[in-house]
XYZ file of N, CA and C in Angstrom:
546
model
N 266.261 89.983 -43.562
C 265.976 89.549 -42.379
C 265.006 90.882 -41.748
N 264.168 90.583 -41.022
C 263.602 91.700 -40.304
C 264.312 92.338 -39.246
N 264.217 93.760 -39.229
C 265.118 94.376 -38.253
C 264.136 94.565 -37.158
N 264.410 94.108 -35.974
C 263.534 94.205 -34.627
C 264.109 95.305 -33.652
N 264.929 96.211 -34.352
C 265.452 97.316 -33.257
C 264.448 97.833 -32.585
N 264.599 98.071 -31.212
C 263.568 98.727 -30.466
C 262.353 97.662 -29.991
N 262.328 96.542 -30.440
C 261.335 95.626 -29.927
C 261.782 94.824 -28.656
N 261.140 94.561 -27.983
C 261.239 93.853 -26.514
C 260.641 92.636 -26.588
N 261.375 91.439 -26.170
C 260.614 90.191 -26.310
C 260.821 89.583 -25.124
N 259.641 89.064 -24.301
C 259.883 88.274 -23.247
C 259.932 86.719 -23.543
N 260.781 86.117 -22.674
C 260.861 84.823 -22.667
C 260.378 84.198 -21.256
N 259.417 83.378 -21.208
C 258.791 82.837 -20.065
C 259.281 81.213 -19.841
N 260.012 81.047 -18.891
C 260.472 79.580 -18.465
C 260.873 79.428 -17.187
N 261.163 78.212 -16.736
C 261.563 77.856 -15.266
C 262.575 76.515 -15.740
N 262.878 76.038 -14.607
C 263.897 74.936 -14.663
C 263.265 73.824 -15.478
N 264.124 73.193 -16.271
C 263.594 72.046 -16.978
C 263.343 72.450 -18.540
N 263.705 73.727 -18.860
C 263.339 73.960 -20.243
C 264.189 73.293 -21.298
N 263.665 73.259 -22.368
C 264.682 72.416 -23.556
C 265.646 73.573 -24.059
N 266.793 73.225 -23.624
C 267.911 74.347 -23.599
C 268.041 75.126 -25.164
N 267.733 74.266 -26.273
C 267.889 75.024 -27.602
C 266.680 75.579 -27.963
N 265.532 75.467 -27.381
C 264.258 76.141 -27.658
C 264.362 77.426 -26.744
N 265.076 77.797 -26.001
C 265.472 78.875 -25.329
C 266.536 79.608 -26.177
N 267.481 78.969 -26.188
C 268.823 79.696 -26.532
C 268.757 80.019 -28.170
N 268.190 79.172 -28.978
C 267.900 79.298 -30.353
C 267.198 80.610 -30.775
N 265.941 80.644 -30.259
C 265.166 81.934 -30.539
C 265.805 83.062 -29.938
N 266.202 83.031 -28.616
C 266.785 84.124 -28.171
C 267.982 84.905 -29.020
N 268.760 83.788 -29.476
C 269.776 84.328 -30.455
C 269.225 85.070 -31.618
N 268.452 84.373 -32.229
C 267.690 84.927 -33.197
C 266.931 86.190 -33.227
N 266.290 86.561 -32.035
C 265.431 87.621 -31.859
C 266.633 88.899 -31.477
N 267.549 88.487 -30.643
C 268.683 89.581 -30.492
C 269.449 89.712 -31.520
N 269.614 88.721 -32.363
C 270.278 89.001 -33.841
C 269.823 89.873 -34.618
N 268.314 89.946 -34.516
C 267.649 90.657 -35.445
C 267.534 92.208 -34.710
N 267.926 92.542 -33.594
C 268.077 93.809 -32.905
C 267.295 94.038 -31.818
N 266.439 92.863 -31.584
C 265.354 92.991 -30.292
C 265.965 92.886 -28.980
N 265.723 93.330 -27.865
C 266.179 92.937 -26.577
C 265.349 91.671 -26.020
N 265.854 90.920 -25.265
C 265.190 89.879 -24.763
C 265.368 89.909 -23.241
N 264.313 89.522 -22.624
C 264.090 89.458 -21.234
C 263.666 87.957 -20.615
N 264.357 87.394 -19.756
C 264.066 86.196 -19.254
C 263.289 86.584 -17.784
N 261.868 85.988 -17.989
C 260.835 86.170 -16.828
C 260.643 84.600 -16.347
N 260.443 84.589 -15.146
C 260.371 83.140 -14.438
C 259.744 83.271 -13.128
N 258.890 82.261 -12.757
C 258.549 82.418 -11.308
C 259.441 81.794 -10.331
N 260.744 81.387 -10.831
C 261.866 81.096 -9.958
C 262.908 82.199 -9.972
N 263.267 82.923 -8.923
C 264.183 83.927 -8.875
C 265.628 83.311 -9.324
N 266.518 84.491 -9.557
C 267.888 84.313 -9.953
C 268.015 83.714 -11.221
N 268.217 82.167 -11.198
C 268.702 81.693 -12.524
C 267.852 80.395 -12.702
N 267.860 79.972 -14.046
C 266.803 78.668 -14.426
C 268.131 77.775 -15.197
N 267.719 76.590 -14.851
C 268.539 75.437 -15.519
C 267.898 74.657 -16.434
N 268.210 74.741 -17.620
C 267.793 74.056 -18.792
C 267.933 72.414 -18.562
N 267.392 71.403 -19.201
C 267.589 70.054 -18.983
C 268.803 69.554 -19.410
N 269.406 70.368 -20.124
C 270.866 69.877 -20.685
C 272.019 70.680 -20.092
N 271.490 71.496 -19.070
C 272.517 72.164 -18.139
C 272.780 73.684 -18.464
N 271.949 74.438 -19.519
C 272.065 75.611 -19.803
C 271.615 76.602 -18.704
N 272.353 77.384 -18.281
C 272.025 78.263 -16.958
C 271.630 79.599 -17.683
N 270.384 80.087 -17.338
C 269.874 81.550 -17.809
C 269.415 82.230 -16.541
N 270.091 83.551 -16.677
C 269.680 84.484 -15.604
C 268.304 84.939 -15.666
N 267.613 85.205 -14.715
C 266.189 85.431 -14.736
C 266.090 87.119 -14.211
N 265.622 87.837 -15.478
C 265.575 89.317 -15.375
C 264.492 89.709 -14.416
N 263.306 89.216 -14.614
C 262.097 89.419 -13.901
C 261.393 88.311 -13.501
N 260.604 88.591 -12.289
C 260.013 87.495 -11.660
C 258.589 87.759 -12.242
N 258.031 86.363 -12.576
C 256.806 86.445 -13.178
C 255.787 87.279 -12.596
N 255.686 87.286 -11.137
C 254.944 87.983 -10.420
C 254.878 89.487 -10.688
N 256.092 89.848 -10.832
C 256.108 91.395 -11.420
C 256.115 91.793 -12.938
N 255.965 90.731 -13.689
C 256.067 90.990 -15.101
C 254.794 91.249 -15.538
N 254.936 92.320 -16.512
C 253.691 92.906 -17.468
C 253.869 92.605 -18.808
N 252.810 92.184 -19.349
C 253.007 92.270 -20.969
C 252.953 93.381 -21.406
N 252.331 94.545 -20.604
C 252.516 96.223 -21.335
C 254.153 96.467 -21.675
N 254.991 95.916 -20.845
C 256.238 96.208 -21.296
C 257.088 95.360 -22.336
N 256.408 94.580 -23.109
C 257.120 93.874 -24.180
C 256.185 94.001 -25.447
N 256.923 93.662 -26.463
C 256.148 93.474 -27.962
C 255.911 92.270 -28.421
N 256.415 91.107 -27.650
C 255.957 89.722 -28.037
C 256.568 88.784 -26.745
N 255.959 87.372 -26.986
C 256.435 86.641 -25.862
C 256.809 85.302 -26.774
N 257.941 84.544 -26.191
C 258.383 83.218 -26.437
C 258.424 82.374 -25.453
N 257.695 81.189 -25.695
C 257.562 80.101 -24.589
C 258.193 78.836 -24.825
N 259.516 78.490 -24.459
C 260.234 77.343 -24.767
C 259.575 76.175 -24.176
N 259.929 75.183 -24.960
C 259.430 73.838 -24.351
C 260.023 73.111 -23.155
N 259.926 71.713 -23.170
C 260.309 71.099 -21.999
C 259.390 70.648 -21.181
N 259.214 69.227 -20.966
C 258.235 68.924 -20.186
C 258.054 69.437 -18.695
N 259.303 69.261 -18.047
C 259.396 69.785 -16.755
C 258.945 71.295 -16.671
N 259.566 72.040 -17.349
C 259.340 73.443 -17.710
C 257.689 73.815 -17.727
N 257.333 73.386 -18.810
C 255.745 73.483 -19.100
C 255.034 73.075 -18.105
N 255.312 71.962 -17.450
C 254.292 71.486 -16.374
C 254.269 72.371 -15.365
N 255.502 72.834 -14.843
C 255.544 73.935 -13.825
C 254.863 75.076 -14.135
N 255.015 75.641 -15.226
C 254.566 77.020 -15.629
C 253.250 76.902 -15.508
N 252.450 75.734 -16.094
C 250.946 75.662 -16.242
C 250.175 75.763 -14.945
N 251.136 75.272 -13.784
C 250.749 75.402 -12.499
C 250.975 76.731 -11.737
N 251.534 77.920 -12.555
C 251.816 79.024 -11.729
C 251.009 80.119 -12.390
N 250.235 80.515 -11.506
C 248.854 81.607 -11.825
C 249.760 82.947 -12.447
N 250.746 83.336 -12.044
C 251.403 84.527 -12.575
C 251.855 84.302 -13.867
N 252.292 83.148 -14.256
C 252.835 82.875 -15.437
C 251.893 82.542 -16.501
N 250.720 82.154 -15.952
C 249.430 82.128 -16.881
C 248.899 83.370 -17.191
N 248.774 84.185 -16.241
C 248.039 85.513 -16.323
C 249.189 86.339 -17.368
N 250.371 86.220 -17.222
C 251.344 87.136 -17.975
C 251.277 86.558 -19.402
N 251.175 85.168 -19.731
C 251.093 84.698 -21.088
C 249.593 85.011 -21.693
N 248.460 84.871 -20.944
C 247.057 85.317 -21.433
C 247.404 86.875 -21.942
N 247.838 87.628 -21.177
C 247.973 89.206 -21.500
C 248.369 89.560 -22.793
N 249.360 88.669 -23.432
C 249.811 89.037 -24.772
C 248.684 88.762 -25.769
N 247.757 87.658 -25.331
C 246.792 87.438 -26.299
C 245.585 88.595 -26.259
N 245.462 89.131 -25.187
C 244.595 90.198 -24.634
C 244.972 91.406 -25.346
N 246.423 91.487 -25.573
C 246.867 92.802 -26.086
C 247.226 92.576 -27.562
N 246.987 91.486 -28.162
C 247.001 91.260 -29.731
C 248.587 91.033 -30.217
N 249.490 90.845 -29.172
C 250.787 90.649 -29.433
C 251.110 89.231 -29.943
N 252.180 89.139 -30.735
C 252.700 87.875 -31.118
C 253.169 87.082 -30.183
N 253.063 85.833 -30.112
C 253.525 84.896 -29.323
C 253.939 83.537 -30.069
N 255.201 83.036 -29.709
C 255.918 82.027 -30.188
C 255.941 80.622 -29.060
N 255.606 79.662 -29.551
C 255.364 78.583 -28.668
C 255.970 77.239 -29.338
N 256.689 76.589 -28.594
C 257.157 75.398 -29.240
C 257.146 74.223 -28.371
N 256.941 72.930 -28.821
C 257.031 71.673 -28.063
C 256.058 71.607 -27.174
N 256.428 71.466 -25.661
C 255.512 71.270 -24.663
C 254.812 72.751 -24.043
N 255.493 73.710 -24.649
C 254.923 75.155 -24.118
C 253.598 75.200 -24.313
N 253.026 74.736 -25.236
C 251.630 74.896 -25.345
C 250.720 74.512 -24.280
N 251.072 73.790 -23.316
C 250.626 73.328 -22.153
C 250.069 74.747 -21.445
N 250.908 75.683 -21.446
C 250.716 76.973 -20.596
C 249.528 77.821 -21.588
N 249.531 77.635 -22.931
C 248.386 78.234 -23.574
C 247.079 77.680 -23.218
N 246.833 76.392 -22.980
C 245.847 75.570 -22.644
C 245.400 76.197 -21.427
N 246.206 76.231 -20.352
C 245.747 76.841 -18.981
C 245.396 78.283 -19.198
N 246.014 79.055 -19.953
C 245.674 80.511 -20.252
C 244.164 80.761 -20.952
N 243.828 79.637 -21.521
C 242.503 79.385 -22.150
C 242.586 80.354 -23.346
N 243.546 80.136 -24.154
C 243.661 80.989 -25.466
C 243.883 80.191 -26.761
N 243.545 78.983 -26.637
C 243.766 77.970 -28.038
C 242.504 77.542 -28.611
N 241.449 77.990 -28.022
C 239.919 77.524 -28.602
C 240.058 78.033 -30.012
N 239.544 77.527 -31.088
C 239.526 77.909 -32.273
C 240.795 78.370 -33.048
N 241.887 77.949 -32.368
C 243.233 78.467 -33.138
C 243.874 77.205 -33.688
N 244.678 77.400 -34.788
C 245.358 76.278 -35.510
C 246.578 76.309 -34.795
N 247.314 75.118 -34.433
C 248.462 74.987 -33.581
C 249.128 73.770 -33.758
N 250.405 73.761 -33.956
C 251.129 72.497 -33.594
C 252.020 72.357 -32.392
N 252.515 71.337 -31.892
C 253.195 71.217 -30.683
C 253.902 69.855 -30.828
N 254.457 69.281 -29.848
C 255.159 68.136 -29.473
C 253.739 67.116 -29.603
N 253.937 65.994 -30.329
C 252.720 65.153 -30.771
C 251.969 64.769 -29.704
N 252.568 64.566 -28.410
C 251.875 64.012 -27.211
C 250.888 65.064 -26.708
N 251.023 66.469 -27.152
C 249.983 67.172 -26.674
C 248.720 67.542 -27.628
N 248.747 66.704 -28.684
C 247.609 66.924 -29.636
C 246.072 66.734 -28.931
N 245.894 65.723 -28.263
C 244.733 65.600 -27.613
C 244.344 66.591 -26.505
N 245.420 67.026 -25.761
C 245.149 68.078 -24.911
C 244.832 69.411 -25.766
N 245.513 69.732 -26.602
C 245.084 71.012 -27.387
C 243.653 70.655 -28.042
N 243.379 69.437 -28.604
C 242.052 69.190 -29.462
C 241.114 69.501 -28.295
N 241.132 69.176 -27.216
C 240.272 69.043 -25.989
C 240.083 70.269 -25.570
N 241.095 71.199 -25.825
C 240.983 72.426 -25.416
C 240.284 73.513 -26.503
N 240.003 72.853 -27.668
C 239.192 73.671 -28.845
C 240.306 74.107 -29.781
N 241.523 73.585 -29.890
C 242.287 73.903 -30.974
C 242.318 72.925 -32.272
N 242.655 73.510 -33.400
C 242.772 72.446 -34.469
C 244.299 72.191 -34.510
N 244.566 70.847 -34.035
C 246.023 70.355 -34.168
C 246.466 70.025 -35.430
N 247.676 70.359 -35.779
C 248.275 69.833 -37.109
C 249.752 69.501 -36.936
N 250.193 68.456 -37.594
C 251.571 68.055 -37.483
C 252.416 68.701 -38.631
N 252.871 69.954 -38.479
C 253.614 70.716 -39.385
C 254.947 71.389 -38.511
N 255.842 71.615 -39.138
C 257.098 72.140 -38.734
C 256.730 73.442 -38.210
N 255.963 74.516 -38.595
C 255.761 75.612 -38.053
C 254.136 76.146 -38.641
N 253.468 76.542 -37.741
C 252.159 76.932 -37.939
C 252.106 78.626 -37.472
N 251.304 79.457 -38.253
C 251.174 80.502 -37.933
C 249.710 80.919 -37.876
N 249.158 81.434 -36.748
C 247.633 81.705 -36.790
C 247.752 82.991 -36.116
N 247.426 84.130 -36.962
C 247.195 85.475 -36.503
C 248.099 85.883 -35.433
N 249.512 85.996 -35.570
C 250.263 86.274 -34.584
C 250.762 85.105 -33.430
N 250.347 84.083 -33.656
C 250.668 82.790 -32.606
C 251.247 81.845 -33.742
N 252.716 81.615 -33.415
C 253.614 80.732 -33.848
C 253.891 79.556 -33.164
N 253.769 78.485 -33.690
C 253.917 77.391 -32.883
C 254.707 76.145 -33.849
N 255.583 75.643 -33.113
C 256.429 74.479 -33.666
C 256.628 73.232 -32.841
N 256.975 72.168 -33.388
C 256.889 70.862 -32.529
C 258.367 70.528 -31.715
N 259.412 70.639 -32.361
C 260.502 70.157 -31.677
C 261.701 71.011 -32.036
N 262.906 70.977 -31.468
C 263.974 71.371 -31.714
C 264.563 71.443 -33.067
N 264.238 70.226 -33.854
C 264.341 70.104 -35.219
C 263.691 71.250 -36.128
N 262.680 71.935 -35.581
C 261.809 72.803 -36.354
C 262.352 74.214 -36.088
N 263.342 74.401 -35.176
C 263.816 75.867 -34.738
C 264.042 76.937 -35.851
N 264.937 76.289 -36.899
C 265.022 77.404 -37.899
C 263.731 78.163 -38.639
N 262.828 77.089 -38.765
C 261.621 77.636 -39.396
C 260.703 78.447 -38.425
N 260.825 78.122 -36.963
C 260.244 78.626 -35.999
C 260.789 80.110 -35.690
N 262.023 80.258 -35.598
C 262.889 81.353 -35.546
C 262.457 82.341 -36.496
N 262.581 82.009 -37.932
C 261.952 82.809 -39.018
C 260.786 83.389 -38.661
N 259.653 82.537 -38.472
C 258.311 82.957 -38.399
C 258.130 83.955 -37.304
N 258.815 83.647 -35.998
C 258.755 84.418 -34.986
C 259.283 85.768 -35.148
N 260.330 86.206 -35.561
C 260.985 87.290 -36.153
C 259.973 87.945 -37.167
N 259.355 87.309 -38.227
C 258.403 87.799 -38.976
C 257.077 88.567 -38.456
N 256.595 87.573 -37.359
C 255.359 88.033 -36.493
C 255.829 89.341 -35.690
N 256.916 89.326 -35.104
C 257.210 90.243 -34.206
C 257.500 91.653 -35.038
N 257.970 91.399 -36.064
C 258.134 92.727 -37.182
C 256.779 93.177 -37.635
N 255.864 92.482 -37.712
C 254.462 92.724 -38.038
C 253.576 93.618 -37.016
N 254.184 93.328 -35.700
C 253.492 93.996 -34.526
C 252.177 93.520 -34.159
N 251.380 94.468 -33.904
C 249.971 93.992 -33.379
C 249.224 93.067 -34.471
N 248.622 92.127 -33.819
C 247.812 91.231 -34.729
C 246.320 91.371 -34.230
N 245.408 92.197 -34.846
C 244.103 92.332 -34.209
C 243.474 91.009 -33.963
N 243.616 89.818 -34.893
C 242.995 88.813 -34.888
C 243.627 87.937 -33.767
N 244.630 88.186 -32.973
C 245.401 87.358 -31.861
C 244.384 87.997 -30.747
N 243.711 86.769 -30.103
C 242.769 87.021 -29.130
C 242.727 86.267 -27.829
N 242.444 86.576 -26.594
C 242.183 85.489 -25.682
C 241.016 84.914 -25.578
């Protein structure tokens, strides 16, 4: 397993996230030695669709990609829909691409990347209902367990979490990806 000691990973979510798509990658990256930070446009705590409560560490308005080595975007329809309407969250996500840093996205989290304008020309997967949205934004959508495209790791559903977590850790361990772009 890749050792991520000294790596700092931001998780961006709000109420309605898919619980396992936050908790499983969080446990995976911290288990590999990274520190994890919860960023959200909502202050204090956020609650997943199945009841997991997560303390917010940094408001999205105050968060800077400069402080992190990677970003993870959990899914959940309500979560992703609210985040794609929040300018601070969109700018925060886009900055990781501008800085060539690894990004992991699962399920409906890809909506945020569409709003950030970073999927054009990229190969990505997501929950199947986003396929048309992603294609319309210029992405090559594929139905695979996990897809890695120059530091962008994507998966479809909680069933894909083992493969997703492995690839997220691998890409964070590799560091900057020059082909990762906004």
